[in-house]
């Protein structure tokens, strides 16, 4: 069965600090997809990144970077030089090709960035 | 932005009454999902659909039913609403392919806040 664990419920940092959000997943499938979403205080869910199980390359997009490690079943998200606008709830999610592509989410990590 | 519309956006209903939430998409995506979001639980999958009249249960399907008679519409019904079904409900769509990762990500509607009193 697929499962996503985000052990950090809330994180509070001061602006310009770097912060890493952890995501650990469980799957028996060999073909799967991992995602990160952002939910700002306004409530909408914003897609940030997708990674498939055959591509372990790390990715950087501006101040955001993602570290995918199959050996530890982790897909961690780092924000460099955090800003107040990064304050949001961040969700990690998993979709299995063999599981009908249903997407399962972690419980989310609420990030507070203080000025 | 993906064309996903949820209706209504807000609803207050009484315990024991039936409620139907509608999700409409203009993207012609094959998969549609209903999630509920509650504090401390993140997003939990209620039901999903992988085609017209093809649906399956998610993690928290008890007390909910769904129907999909057209590609663009996915309905979530609470047959007899209970206070435990007070939540924010999100619809999502995706269009995954077994041959590649195109459109595997889910795009979400703006949510429906349902209060059962």
mmCIF file of C-alpha atoms in Angstrom:
data_model
loop_
_atom_site.group_PDB
_atom_site.id
_atom_site.type_symbol
_atom_site.label_atom_id
_atom_site.label_comp_id
_atom_site.label_asym_id
_atom_site.label_seq_id
_atom_site.Cartn_x
_atom_site.Cartn_y
_atom_site.Cartn_z
ATOM 1 C CA UNK A 1 0.000 0.000 0.000
ATOM 2 C CA UNK A 2 1.177 3.493 -0.723
ATOM 3 C CA UNK A 3 1.909 5.866 2.109
ATOM 4 C CA UNK A 4 3.474 9.290 2.529
ATOM 5 C CA UNK A 5 4.864 10.526 5.827
ATOM 6 C CA UNK A 6 5.698 14.123 6.602
ATOM 7 C CA UNK A 7 6.968 13.930 10.131
ATOM 8 C CA UNK A 8 7.340 17.680 10.598
ATOM 9 C CA UNK A 9 3.973 19.133 11.513
ATOM 10 C CA UNK A 10 5.129 22.748 11.816
ATOM 11 C CA UNK A 11 8.395 24.532 11.203
ATOM 12 C CA UNK A 12 9.175 28.094 12.121
ATOM 13 C CA UNK A 13 12.167 29.951 10.699
ATOM 14 C CA UNK A 14 13.377 33.495 10.412
ATOM 15 C CA UNK A 15 13.540 35.085 7.001
ATOM 16 C CA UNK A 16 16.689 34.244 5.003
ATOM 17 C CA UNK A 17 17.203 30.960 6.800
ATOM 18 C CA UNK A 18 17.343 27.762 4.778
ATOM 19 C CA UNK A 19 14.741 25.145 5.610
ATOM 20 C CA UNK A 20 14.253 21.520 4.581
ATOM 21 C CA UNK A 21 10.897 19.787 4.553
ATOM 22 C CA UNK A 22 11.088 16.025 4.857
ATOM 23 C CA UNK A 23 9.028 13.488 2.958
ATOM 24 C CA UNK A 24 9.291 9.711 3.272
ATOM 25 C CA UNK A 25 7.195 7.426 1.120
ATOM 26 C CA UNK A 26 6.267 3.756 0.929
ATOM 27 C CA UNK A 27 5.420 1.907 -2.224
ATOM 28 C CA UNK A 28 5.709 -1.564 -3.720
ATOM 29 C CA UNK A 29 5.462 -0.265 -7.250
ATOM 30 C CA UNK A 30 8.513 0.244 -9.434
ATOM 31 C CA UNK A 31 6.868 3.000 -11.436
ATOM 32 C CA UNK A 32 5.638 5.872 -9.343
ATOM 33 C CA UNK A 33 5.557 9.627 -9.201
ATOM 34 C CA UNK A 34 6.300 12.015 -6.393
ATOM 35 C CA UNK A 35 5.007 15.543 -6.053
ATOM 36 C CA UNK A 36 5.175 18.603 -3.879
ATOM 37 C CA UNK A 37 2.319 21.056 -3.511
ATOM 38 C CA UNK A 38 2.046 24.387 -1.759
ATOM 39 C CA UNK A 39 -1.088 25.634 -0.013
ATOM 40 C CA UNK A 40 -0.771 29.318 0.889
ATOM 41 C CA UNK A 41 -3.101 30.949 3.420
ATOM 42 C CA UNK A 42 -5.549 31.718 0.627
ATOM 43 C CA UNK A 43 -6.263 27.985 0.436
ATOM 44 C CA UNK A 44 -5.594 26.959 -3.139
ATOM 45 C CA UNK A 45 -3.305 24.035 -3.889
ATOM 46 C CA UNK A 46 -0.384 24.864 -6.143
ATOM 47 C CA UNK A 47 1.629 22.181 -7.916
ATOM 48 C CA UNK A 48 5.399 22.685 -7.468
ATOM 49 C CA UNK A 49 7.227 19.673 -8.862
ATOM 50 C CA UNK A 50 6.906 16.137 -10.170
ATOM 51 C CA UNK A 51 9.534 13.392 -10.093
ATOM 52 C CA UNK A 52 9.223 9.897 -11.526
ATOM 53 C CA UNK A 53 10.801 6.824 -10.004
ATOM 54 C CA UNK A 54 13.335 6.444 -12.800
ATOM 55 C CA UNK A 55 14.802 9.894 -12.439
ATOM 56 C CA UNK A 56 16.805 10.476 -9.276
ATOM 57 C CA UNK A 57 18.372 13.682 -10.440
ATOM 58 C CA UNK A 58 18.007 16.500 -7.993
ATOM 59 C CA UNK A 59 16.252 19.585 -9.218
ATOM 60 C CA UNK A 60 16.700 23.250 -8.505
ATOM 61 C CA UNK A 61 14.241 25.975 -9.353
ATOM 62 C CA UNK A 62 15.299 29.347 -8.049
ATOM 63 C CA UNK A 63 15.341 29.148 -4.258
ATOM 64 C CA UNK A 64 13.660 25.738 -4.294
ATOM 65 C CA UNK A 65 15.482 22.433 -4.570
ATOM 66 C CA UNK A 66 14.430 18.838 -4.269
ATOM 67 C CA UNK A 67 16.463 15.802 -3.247
ATOM 68 C CA UNK A 68 15.096 12.433 -4.346
ATOM 69 C CA UNK A 69 16.785 9.352 -2.875
ATOM 70 C CA UNK A 70 15.284 5.952 -3.648
ATOM 71 C CA UNK A 71 17.681 4.254 -1.234
ATOM 72 C CA UNK A 72 16.001 5.998 1.692
ATOM 73 C CA UNK A 73 12.572 6.440 0.047
ATOM 74 C CA UNK A 74 12.787 10.153 0.594
ATOM 75 C CA UNK A 75 11.894 13.202 -1.453
ATOM 76 C CA UNK A 76 12.949 16.233 0.547
ATOM 77 C CA UNK A 77 12.295 19.856 -0.301
ATOM 78 C CA UNK A 78 14.670 22.683 0.587
ATOM 79 C CA UNK A 79 13.922 26.371 0.470
ATOM 80 C CA UNK A 80 17.040 28.518 0.433
ATOM 81 C CA UNK A 81 16.964 32.025 1.891
ATOM 82 C CA UNK A 82 13.347 31.706 2.950
ATOM 83 C CA UNK A 83 10.963 34.621 2.559
ATOM 84 C CA UNK A 84 7.732 35.540 4.312
ATOM 85 C CA UNK A 85 5.831 34.641 1.134
ATOM 86 C CA UNK A 86 7.003 31.049 1.550
ATOM 87 C CA UNK A 87 4.744 30.708 4.589
ATOM 88 C CA UNK A 88 2.300 27.998 3.653
ATOM 89 C CA UNK A 89 1.419 24.360 4.146
ATOM 90 C CA UNK A 90 3.472 22.080 1.945
ATOM 91 C CA UNK A 91 2.269 18.645 0.909
ATOM 92 C CA UNK A 92 4.231 15.738 -0.459
ATOM 93 C CA UNK A 93 2.269 13.226 -2.564
ATOM 94 C CA UNK A 94 2.719 9.856 -4.277
ATOM 95 C CA UNK A 95 1.020 8.292 -7.278
ATOM 96 C CA UNK A 96 1.597 4.677 -8.323
ATOM 97 C CA UNK A 97 1.215 3.524 -11.897
ATOM 98 C CA UNK A 98 0.171 0.095 -10.660
ATOM 99 C CA UNK A 99 -2.207 1.591 -8.138
ATOM 100 C CA UNK A 100 -4.477 3.190 -10.664
ATOM 101 C CA UNK A 101 -2.600 6.487 -10.428
ATOM 102 C CA UNK A 102 -4.557 7.541 -7.386
ATOM 103 C CA UNK A 103 -2.588 10.247 -5.627
ATOM 104 C CA UNK A 104 -2.061 9.966 -1.889
ATOM 105 C CA UNK A 105 -0.904 12.921 0.189
ATOM 106 C CA UNK A 106 1.073 13.303 3.354
ATOM 107 C CA UNK A 107 -0.390 15.218 6.283
ATOM 108 C CA UNK A 108 1.508 18.349 5.317
ATOM 109 C CA UNK A 109 4.093 20.598 6.951
ATOM 110 C CA UNK A 110 3.091 24.094 7.957
ATOM 111 C CA UNK A 111 5.965 26.514 7.417
ATOM 112 C CA UNK A 112 6.050 29.859 9.195
ATOM 113 C CA UNK A 113 8.631 32.339 7.972
ATOM 114 C CA UNK A 114 9.001 35.304 10.288
ATOM 115 C CA UNK A 115 10.346 38.658 9.156
ATOM 116 C CA UNK B 1 -4.662 27.410 -14.893
ATOM 117 C CA UNK B 2 -6.459 24.104 -15.233
ATOM 118 C CA UNK B 3 -10.172 24.555 -15.880
ATOM 119 C CA UNK B 4 -11.744 23.059 -12.785
ATOM 120 C CA UNK B 5 -14.855 24.455 -11.185
ATOM 121 C CA UNK B 6 -16.372 23.282 -7.948
ATOM 122 C CA UNK B 7 -19.891 24.118 -6.880
ATOM 123 C CA UNK B 8 -21.068 25.227 -4.485
ATOM 124 C CA UNK B 9 -18.092 26.939 -2.907
ATOM 125 C CA UNK B 10 -19.753 27.104 0.487
ATOM 126 C CA UNK B 11 -22.634 25.158 1.955
ATOM 127 C CA UNK B 12 -24.250 24.780 5.332
ATOM 128 C CA UNK B 13 -26.593 21.841 5.732
ATOM 129 C CA UNK B 14 -28.379 19.995 8.480
ATOM 130 C CA UNK B 15 -27.516 16.567 9.799
ATOM 131 C CA UNK B 16 -29.334 13.848 7.918
ATOM 132 C CA UNK B 17 -29.872 15.766 4.697
ATOM 133 C CA UNK B 18 -28.411 14.670 1.358
ATOM 134 C CA UNK B 19 -25.758 16.863 -0.206
ATOM 135 C CA UNK B 20 -24.203 16.775 -3.664
ATOM 136 C CA UNK B 21 -21.019 18.555 -4.618
ATOM 137 C CA UNK B 22 -20.156 19.050 -8.247
ATOM 138 C CA UNK B 23 -16.804 19.170 -9.999
ATOM 139 C CA UNK B 24 -16.647 20.297 -13.592
ATOM 140 C CA UNK B 25 -13.539 20.271 -15.789
ATOM 141 C CA UNK B 26 -12.830 21.646 -19.229
ATOM 142 C CA UNK B 27 -9.462 19.898 -19.685
ATOM 143 C CA UNK B 28 -10.769 16.525 -20.901
ATOM 144 C CA UNK B 29 -8.616 14.789 -18.275
ATOM 145 C CA UNK B 30 -9.320 11.131 -17.699
ATOM 146 C CA UNK B 31 -8.847 11.031 -13.922
ATOM 147 C CA UNK B 32 -10.873 12.954 -11.384
ATOM 148 C CA UNK B 33 -10.585 12.833 -7.618
ATOM 149 C CA UNK B 34 -12.422 13.965 -4.517
ATOM 150 C CA UNK B 35 -10.409 14.755 -1.393
ATOM 151 C CA UNK B 36 -11.325 16.111 1.981
ATOM 152 C CA UNK B 37 -8.989 18.288 3.997
ATOM 153 C CA UNK B 38 -9.093 18.329 7.770
ATOM 154 C CA UNK B 39 -6.611 19.762 10.286
ATOM 155 C CA UNK B 40 -3.911 17.240 11.141
ATOM 156 C CA UNK B 41 -4.880 14.877 8.324
ATOM 157 C CA UNK B 42 -3.834 16.694 5.218
ATOM 158 C CA UNK B 43 -5.685 15.653 2.099
ATOM 159 C CA UNK B 44 -7.424 12.301 2.195
ATOM 160 C CA UNK B 45 -8.770 10.623 -0.908
ATOM 161 C CA UNK B 46 -12.495 9.863 -0.814
ATOM 162 C CA UNK B 47 -13.174 8.444 -4.282
ATOM 163 C CA UNK B 48 -11.645 8.760 -7.671
ATOM 164 C CA UNK B 49 -12.616 8.090 -11.256
ATOM 165 C CA UNK B 50 -10.465 6.823 -14.114
ATOM 166 C CA UNK B 51 -13.086 7.236 -16.806
ATOM 167 C CA UNK B 52 -16.782 7.649 -17.464
ATOM 168 C CA UNK B 53 -18.663 5.348 -15.080
ATOM 169 C CA UNK B 54 -15.350 3.976 -13.743
ATOM 170 C CA UNK B 55 -14.843 4.834 -10.104
ATOM 171 C CA UNK B 56 -13.054 3.402 -7.115
ATOM 172 C CA UNK B 57 -12.834 3.994 -3.397
ATOM 173 C CA UNK B 58 -10.136 5.953 -1.665
ATOM 174 C CA UNK B 59 -8.984 6.048 1.948
ATOM 175 C CA UNK B 60 -12.136 7.513 3.500
ATOM 176 C CA UNK B 61 -15.054 6.482 1.317
ATOM 177 C CA UNK B 62 -17.597 5.505 3.974
ATOM 178 C CA UNK B 63 -20.666 7.735 3.851
ATOM 179 C CA UNK B 64 -19.860 9.021 0.352
ATOM 180 C CA UNK B 65 -20.841 7.995 -3.140
ATOM 181 C CA UNK B 66 -19.771 9.342 -6.520
ATOM 182 C CA UNK B 67 -20.942 9.329 -10.080
ATOM 183 C CA UNK B 68 -19.366 10.207 -13.377
ATOM 184 C CA UNK B 69 -21.717 10.116 -16.320
ATOM 185 C CA UNK B 70 -19.655 12.488 -18.463
ATOM 186 C CA UNK B 71 -15.928 13.094 -18.784
ATOM 187 C CA UNK B 72 -16.280 16.634 -17.526
ATOM 188 C CA UNK B 73 -18.409 16.077 -14.414
ATOM 189 C CA UNK B 74 -17.697 14.209 -11.195
ATOM 190 C CA UNK B 75 -20.314 14.343 -8.457
ATOM 191 C CA UNK B 76 -19.781 13.615 -4.776
ATOM 192 C CA UNK B 77 -22.862 12.760 -2.732
ATOM 193 C CA UNK B 78 -23.283 12.568 0.991
ATOM 194 C CA UNK B 79 -26.438 10.487 1.295
ATOM 195 C CA UNK B 80 -27.134 11.572 4.868
ATOM 196 C CA UNK B 81 -24.738 14.232 6.080
ATOM 197 C CA UNK B 82 -23.171 13.937 9.517
ATOM 198 C CA UNK B 83 -21.191 16.443 11.551
ATOM 199 C CA UNK B 84 -18.026 14.402 10.970
ATOM 200 C CA UNK B 85 -18.334 15.260 7.288
ATOM 201 C CA UNK B 86 -17.820 18.947 7.988
ATOM 202 C CA UNK B 87 -14.689 19.651 5.985
ATOM 203 C CA UNK B 88 -13.180 21.350 2.988
ATOM 204 C CA UNK B 89 -13.636 19.259 -0.126
ATOM 205 C CA UNK B 90 -11.282 19.482 -3.080
ATOM 206 C CA UNK B 91 -11.745 18.107 -6.546
ATOM 207 C CA UNK B 92 -8.688 17.343 -8.655
ATOM 208 C CA UNK B 93 -7.944 16.164 -12.164
ATOM 209 C CA UNK B 94 -5.021 14.458 -13.836
ATOM 210 C CA UNK B 95 -4.324 12.663 -17.073
ATOM 211 C CA UNK B 96 -1.549 10.107 -16.473
ATOM 212 C CA UNK B 97 -0.247 7.716 -19.036
ATOM 213 C CA UNK B 98 1.462 4.395 -18.506
ATOM 214 C CA UNK B 99 3.918 5.365 -21.229
ATOM 215 C CA UNK B 100 5.187 8.518 -19.642
ATOM 216 C CA UNK B 101 4.895 11.027 -16.863
ATOM 217 C CA UNK B 102 2.948 13.642 -18.782
ATOM 218 C CA UNK B 103 0.063 15.044 -16.789
ATOM 219 C CA UNK B 104 0.546 12.706 -13.830
ATOM 220 C CA UNK B 105 0.257 15.633 -11.456
ATOM 221 C CA UNK B 106 -3.124 16.549 -10.088
ATOM 222 C CA UNK B 107 -4.568 20.020 -10.505
ATOM 223 C CA UNK B 108 -7.067 21.190 -7.974
ATOM 224 C CA UNK B 109 -10.268 23.142 -7.835
ATOM 225 C CA UNK B 110 -10.681 25.932 -5.328
ATOM 226 C CA UNK B 111 -12.451 23.809 -2.750
ATOM 227 C CA UNK B 112 -15.902 23.609 -1.191
ATOM 228 C CA UNK B 113 -16.343 24.391 2.474
ATOM 229 C CA UNK B 114 -19.122 22.195 3.831
ATOM 230 C CA UNK B 115 -20.542 22.646 7.294
ATOM 231 C CA UNK B 116 -22.986 20.103 8.708
ATOM 232 C CA UNK B 117 -24.922 21.419 11.711
#
